[in-house]
Short mmCIF file of C-alpha atoms in Angstrom, two decimals:
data_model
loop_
_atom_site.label_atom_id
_atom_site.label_comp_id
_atom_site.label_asym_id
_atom_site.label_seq_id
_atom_site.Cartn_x
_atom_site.Cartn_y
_atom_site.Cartn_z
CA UNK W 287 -123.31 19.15 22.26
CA UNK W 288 -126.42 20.73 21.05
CA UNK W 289 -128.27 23.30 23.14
CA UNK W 290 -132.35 23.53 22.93
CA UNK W 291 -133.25 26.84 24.67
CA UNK W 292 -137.17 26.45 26.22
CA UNK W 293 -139.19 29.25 27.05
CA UNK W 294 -141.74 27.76 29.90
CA UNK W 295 -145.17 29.22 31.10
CA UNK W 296 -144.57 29.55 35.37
CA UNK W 297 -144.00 26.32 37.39
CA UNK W 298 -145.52 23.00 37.10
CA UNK W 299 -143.30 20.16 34.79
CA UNK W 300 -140.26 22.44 33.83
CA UNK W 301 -138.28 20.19 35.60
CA UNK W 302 -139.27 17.36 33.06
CA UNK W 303 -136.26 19.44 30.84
CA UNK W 304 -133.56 19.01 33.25
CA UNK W 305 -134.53 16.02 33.89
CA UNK W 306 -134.30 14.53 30.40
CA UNK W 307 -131.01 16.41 30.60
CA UNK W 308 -129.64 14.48 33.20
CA UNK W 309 -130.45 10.71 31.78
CA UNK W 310 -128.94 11.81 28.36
CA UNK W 311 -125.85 12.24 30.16
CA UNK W 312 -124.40 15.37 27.58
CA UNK W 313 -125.85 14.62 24.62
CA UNK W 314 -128.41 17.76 25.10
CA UNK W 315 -128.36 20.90 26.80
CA UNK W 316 -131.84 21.97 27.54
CA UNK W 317 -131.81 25.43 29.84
CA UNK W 318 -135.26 26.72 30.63
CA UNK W 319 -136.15 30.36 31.33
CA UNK W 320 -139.51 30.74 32.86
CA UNK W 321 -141.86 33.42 31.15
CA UNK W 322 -143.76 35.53 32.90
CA UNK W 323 -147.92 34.53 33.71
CA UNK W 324 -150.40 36.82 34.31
CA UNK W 325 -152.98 34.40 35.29
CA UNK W 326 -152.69 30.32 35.48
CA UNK W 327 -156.00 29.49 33.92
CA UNK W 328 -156.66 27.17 30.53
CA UNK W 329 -159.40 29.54 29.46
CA UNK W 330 -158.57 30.92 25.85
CA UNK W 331 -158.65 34.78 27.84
CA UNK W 332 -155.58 34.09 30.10
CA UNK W 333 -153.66 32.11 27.22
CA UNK W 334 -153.79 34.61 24.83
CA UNK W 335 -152.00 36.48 27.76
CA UNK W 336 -149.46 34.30 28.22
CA UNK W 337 -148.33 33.87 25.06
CA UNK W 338 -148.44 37.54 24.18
CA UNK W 339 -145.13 38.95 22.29
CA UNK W 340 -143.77 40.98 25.12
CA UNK W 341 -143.54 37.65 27.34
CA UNK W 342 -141.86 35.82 25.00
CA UNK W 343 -139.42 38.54 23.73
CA UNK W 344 -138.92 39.34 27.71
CA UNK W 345 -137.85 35.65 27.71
CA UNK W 346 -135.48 35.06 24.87
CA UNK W 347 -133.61 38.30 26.01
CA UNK W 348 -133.39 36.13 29.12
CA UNK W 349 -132.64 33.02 27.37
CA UNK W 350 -129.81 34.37 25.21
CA UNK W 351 -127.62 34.25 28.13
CA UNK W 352 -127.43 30.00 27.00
CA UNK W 353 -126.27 30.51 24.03
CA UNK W 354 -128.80 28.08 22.23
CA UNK W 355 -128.54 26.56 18.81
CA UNK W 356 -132.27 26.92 18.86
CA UNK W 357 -135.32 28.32 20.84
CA UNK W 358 -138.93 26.43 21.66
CA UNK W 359 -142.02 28.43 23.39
CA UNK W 360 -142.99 25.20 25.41
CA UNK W 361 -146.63 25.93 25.68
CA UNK W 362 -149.59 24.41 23.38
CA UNK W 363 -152.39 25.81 24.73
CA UNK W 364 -150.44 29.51 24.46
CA UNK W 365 -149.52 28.63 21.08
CA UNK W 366 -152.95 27.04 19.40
CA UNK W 367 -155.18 29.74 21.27
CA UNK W 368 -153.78 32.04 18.45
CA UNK W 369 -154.22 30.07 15.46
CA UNK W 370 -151.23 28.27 12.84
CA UNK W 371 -150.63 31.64 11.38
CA UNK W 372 -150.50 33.02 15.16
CA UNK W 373 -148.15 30.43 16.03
CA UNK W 374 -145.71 30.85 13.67
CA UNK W 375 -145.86 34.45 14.50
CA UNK W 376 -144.78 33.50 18.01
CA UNK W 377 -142.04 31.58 16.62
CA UNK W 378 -140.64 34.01 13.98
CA UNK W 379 -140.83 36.77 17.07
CA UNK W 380 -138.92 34.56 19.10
CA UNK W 381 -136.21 33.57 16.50
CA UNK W 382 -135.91 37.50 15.37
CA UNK W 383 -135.25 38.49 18.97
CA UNK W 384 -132.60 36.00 19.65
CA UNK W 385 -130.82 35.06 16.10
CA UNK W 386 -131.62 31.62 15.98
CA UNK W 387 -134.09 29.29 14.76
CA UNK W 388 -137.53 28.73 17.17
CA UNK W 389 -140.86 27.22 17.29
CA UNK W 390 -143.73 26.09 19.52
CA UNK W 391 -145.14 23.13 20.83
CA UNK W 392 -148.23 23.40 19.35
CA UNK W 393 -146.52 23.57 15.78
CA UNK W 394 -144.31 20.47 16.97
CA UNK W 395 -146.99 18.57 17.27
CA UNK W 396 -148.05 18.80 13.59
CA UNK W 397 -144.93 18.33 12.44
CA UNK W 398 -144.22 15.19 14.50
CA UNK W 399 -147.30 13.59 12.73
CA UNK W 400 -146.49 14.18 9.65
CA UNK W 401 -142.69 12.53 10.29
CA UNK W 402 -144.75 9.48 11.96
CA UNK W 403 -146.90 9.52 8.36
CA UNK W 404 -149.56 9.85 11.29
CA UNK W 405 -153.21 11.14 9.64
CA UNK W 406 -155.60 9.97 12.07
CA UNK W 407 -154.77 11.06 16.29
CA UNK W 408 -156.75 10.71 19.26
CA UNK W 409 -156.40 13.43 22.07
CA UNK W 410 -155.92 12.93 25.53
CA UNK W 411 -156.35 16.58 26.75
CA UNK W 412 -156.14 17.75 30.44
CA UNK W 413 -157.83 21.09 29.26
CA UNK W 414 -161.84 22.15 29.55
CA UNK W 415 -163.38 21.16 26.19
CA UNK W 416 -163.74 24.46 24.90
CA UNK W 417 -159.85 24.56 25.07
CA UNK W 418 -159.08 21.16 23.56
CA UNK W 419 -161.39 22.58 21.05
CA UNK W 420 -159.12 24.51 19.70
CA UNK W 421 -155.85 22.28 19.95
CA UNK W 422 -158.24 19.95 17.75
CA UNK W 423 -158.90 23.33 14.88
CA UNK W 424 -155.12 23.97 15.06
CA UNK W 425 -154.29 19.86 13.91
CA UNK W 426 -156.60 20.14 11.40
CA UNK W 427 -155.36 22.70 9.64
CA UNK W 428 -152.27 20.98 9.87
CA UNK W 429 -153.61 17.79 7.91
CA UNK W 430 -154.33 15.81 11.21
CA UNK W 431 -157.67 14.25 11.15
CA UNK W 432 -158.38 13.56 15.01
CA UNK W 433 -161.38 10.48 15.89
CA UNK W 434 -161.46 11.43 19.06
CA UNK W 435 -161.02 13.47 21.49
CA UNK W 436 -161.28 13.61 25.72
CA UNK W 437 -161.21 15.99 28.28
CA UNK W 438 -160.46 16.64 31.40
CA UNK W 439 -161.71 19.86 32.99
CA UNK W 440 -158.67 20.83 34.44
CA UNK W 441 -158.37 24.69 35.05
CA UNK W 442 -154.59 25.40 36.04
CA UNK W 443 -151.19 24.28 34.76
CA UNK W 444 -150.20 23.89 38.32
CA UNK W 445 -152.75 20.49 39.01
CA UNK W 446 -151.75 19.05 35.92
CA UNK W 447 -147.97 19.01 37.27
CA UNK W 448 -149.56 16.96 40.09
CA UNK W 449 -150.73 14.30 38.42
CA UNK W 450 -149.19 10.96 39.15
CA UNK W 451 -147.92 8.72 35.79
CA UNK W 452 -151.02 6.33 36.87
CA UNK W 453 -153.11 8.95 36.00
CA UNK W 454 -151.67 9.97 32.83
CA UNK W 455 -151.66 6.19 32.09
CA UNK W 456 -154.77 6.16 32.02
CA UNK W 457 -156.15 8.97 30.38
CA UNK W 458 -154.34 7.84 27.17
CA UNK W 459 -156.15 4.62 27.71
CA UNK W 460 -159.35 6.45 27.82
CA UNK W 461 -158.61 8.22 24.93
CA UNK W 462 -157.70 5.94 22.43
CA UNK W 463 -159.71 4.74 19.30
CA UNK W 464 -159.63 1.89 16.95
CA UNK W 465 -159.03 4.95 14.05
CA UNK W 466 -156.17 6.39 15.70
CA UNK W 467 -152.46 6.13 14.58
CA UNK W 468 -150.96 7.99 17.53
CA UNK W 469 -152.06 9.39 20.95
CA UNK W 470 -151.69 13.12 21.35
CA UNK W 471 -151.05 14.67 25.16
CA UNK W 472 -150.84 18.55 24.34
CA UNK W 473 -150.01 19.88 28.01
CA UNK W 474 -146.45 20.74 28.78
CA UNK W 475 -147.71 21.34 31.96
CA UNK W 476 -147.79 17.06 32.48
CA UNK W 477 -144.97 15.30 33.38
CA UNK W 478 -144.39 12.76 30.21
CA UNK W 479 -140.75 12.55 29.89
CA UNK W 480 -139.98 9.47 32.01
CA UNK W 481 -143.01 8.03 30.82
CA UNK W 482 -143.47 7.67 27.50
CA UNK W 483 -142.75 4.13 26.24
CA UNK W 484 -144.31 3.20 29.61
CA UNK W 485 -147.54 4.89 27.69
CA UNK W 486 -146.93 3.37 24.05
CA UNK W 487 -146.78 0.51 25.91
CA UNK W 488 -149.76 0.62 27.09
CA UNK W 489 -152.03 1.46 24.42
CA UNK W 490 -149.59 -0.30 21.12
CA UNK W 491 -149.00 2.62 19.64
CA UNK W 492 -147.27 5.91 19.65
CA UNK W 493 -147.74 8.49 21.80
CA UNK W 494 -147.14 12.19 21.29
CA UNK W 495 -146.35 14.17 23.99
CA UNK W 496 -145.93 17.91 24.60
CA UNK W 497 -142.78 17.65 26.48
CA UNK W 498 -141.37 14.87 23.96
CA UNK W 499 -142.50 16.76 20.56
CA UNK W 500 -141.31 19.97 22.25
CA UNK W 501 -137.66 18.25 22.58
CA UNK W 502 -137.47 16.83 19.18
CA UNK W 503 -138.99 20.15 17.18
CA UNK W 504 -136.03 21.63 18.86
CA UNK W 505 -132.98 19.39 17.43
CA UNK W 506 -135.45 18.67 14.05
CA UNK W 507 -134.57 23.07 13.59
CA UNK W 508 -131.00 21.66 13.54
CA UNK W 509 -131.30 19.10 11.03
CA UNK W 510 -131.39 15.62 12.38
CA UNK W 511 -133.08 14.38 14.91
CA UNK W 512 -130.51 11.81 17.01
CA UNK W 513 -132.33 9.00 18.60
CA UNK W 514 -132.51 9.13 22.50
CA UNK W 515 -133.91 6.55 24.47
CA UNK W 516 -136.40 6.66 26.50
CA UNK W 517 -138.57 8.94 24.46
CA UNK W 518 -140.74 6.29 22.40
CA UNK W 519 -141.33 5.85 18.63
CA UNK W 520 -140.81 9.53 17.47
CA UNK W 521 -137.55 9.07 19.08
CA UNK W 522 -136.66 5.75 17.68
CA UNK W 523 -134.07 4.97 14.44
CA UNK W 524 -133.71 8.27 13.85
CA UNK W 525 -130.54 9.50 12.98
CA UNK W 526 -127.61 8.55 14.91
CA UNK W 527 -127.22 7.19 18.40
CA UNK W 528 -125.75 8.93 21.36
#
């Protein structure tokens, strides 16, 4: 068994991870340590905050405890706020302080595309615009054209991990364009993980999630990713069933 250490922003779908846990039945150990937050807000001010160094290092001294194979900061929006070269910042801090291999969310996301062969992405962000703004800059300096783009207005982490999977349903409707090769849902403050072929299903196509990508980035530092079900194309006749 493989363990995927997760450093998570306060309290509102951390227990998506132990969830996920659960219905693999062993296959994955996924231990979260919450990080500390200063102030639950998506505005680019408080995120730059919470994903400051000291957090994170404060949390993978934590986090060590698990003995992981490999570390992810399971935040976007604390990741993109600070730029690709920011992000991998993040995750070289985090891998130096605990002697394993880490990333973020945010950089999962690019990297998910590009095993997809996904170009073109619509967005389906819970975030005020002038956040999702800047989840949009950070895919395309990955290579990740997006077409379009909506969002929600939604202030704190802690109403997104309210929001029912009709909801989420249908805000990946709503985003979705002719153009787009996937569906991107960059919050790992929603609750996805039960949800997500229930959301390919609904709009034909894959759908990224930050929850999902933030699993698989974790095994892909391993080498390969094993495919689990449940967790929709990315997840899907890839490597070896468990």
């Amino acid at each position: 068994m493989v363990t995927v250490g997760l450093l998570y922003p306060g309290h509102s779908a951390e227990d998506d991870y132990p969830a996920l846990e659960a219905r693999l039945d062993g296959a994955v150990r996924l231990p979260v340590v919450i990080t500390s937050v200063g102030e639950d807000a998506h505005r680019v001010d408080a995120l730059l905050d919470l994903g400051r160094a000291e957090r994170l290092a404060e949390g993978a001294s934590e986090l060590a405890a698990e003995e992981p194979d490999a570390v992810m900061w399971a935040c976007t929006s604390g990741s993109f706020v600070f730029g690709p070269e920011g992000a991998r910042n993040q995750a070289s801090g985090v891998a130096q302080a605990i002697g394993v291999p880490a990333s973020s969310t945010s950089i999962a996301f690019v990297d998910a595309c590009r095993a997809l062969g996904v170009r073109r992405v619509a967005v389906a962000a819970s975030y005020p615009e002038d956040v999702a703004r800047h989840f949009v800059r950070f895919l395309t300096g990955g290579g990740v054209e997006v077409v379009s783009m909506g969002s929600h207005g939604i202030v704190t982490a802690a109403e997104v991990g309210t929001l029912a999977p009709d909801r989420v349903i249908a805000m990946v409707k709503a985003a979705d364009h002719p153009d787009a090769e996937a569906i991107l849902v960059p919050d790992t403050a929603m609750h996805t993980l039960e949800i997500v072929d229930d959301l390919e299903t609904a709009v034909g196509k894959p759908v990224l999630t930050a929850n999902q990508v933030t699993v698989w980035k974790g095994l892909d530092l391993l080498g390969q990713v094993p495919s689990l079900p449940g967790l929709g194309s990315l997840f899907a006749s890839r490597g070896t069933e468990v």
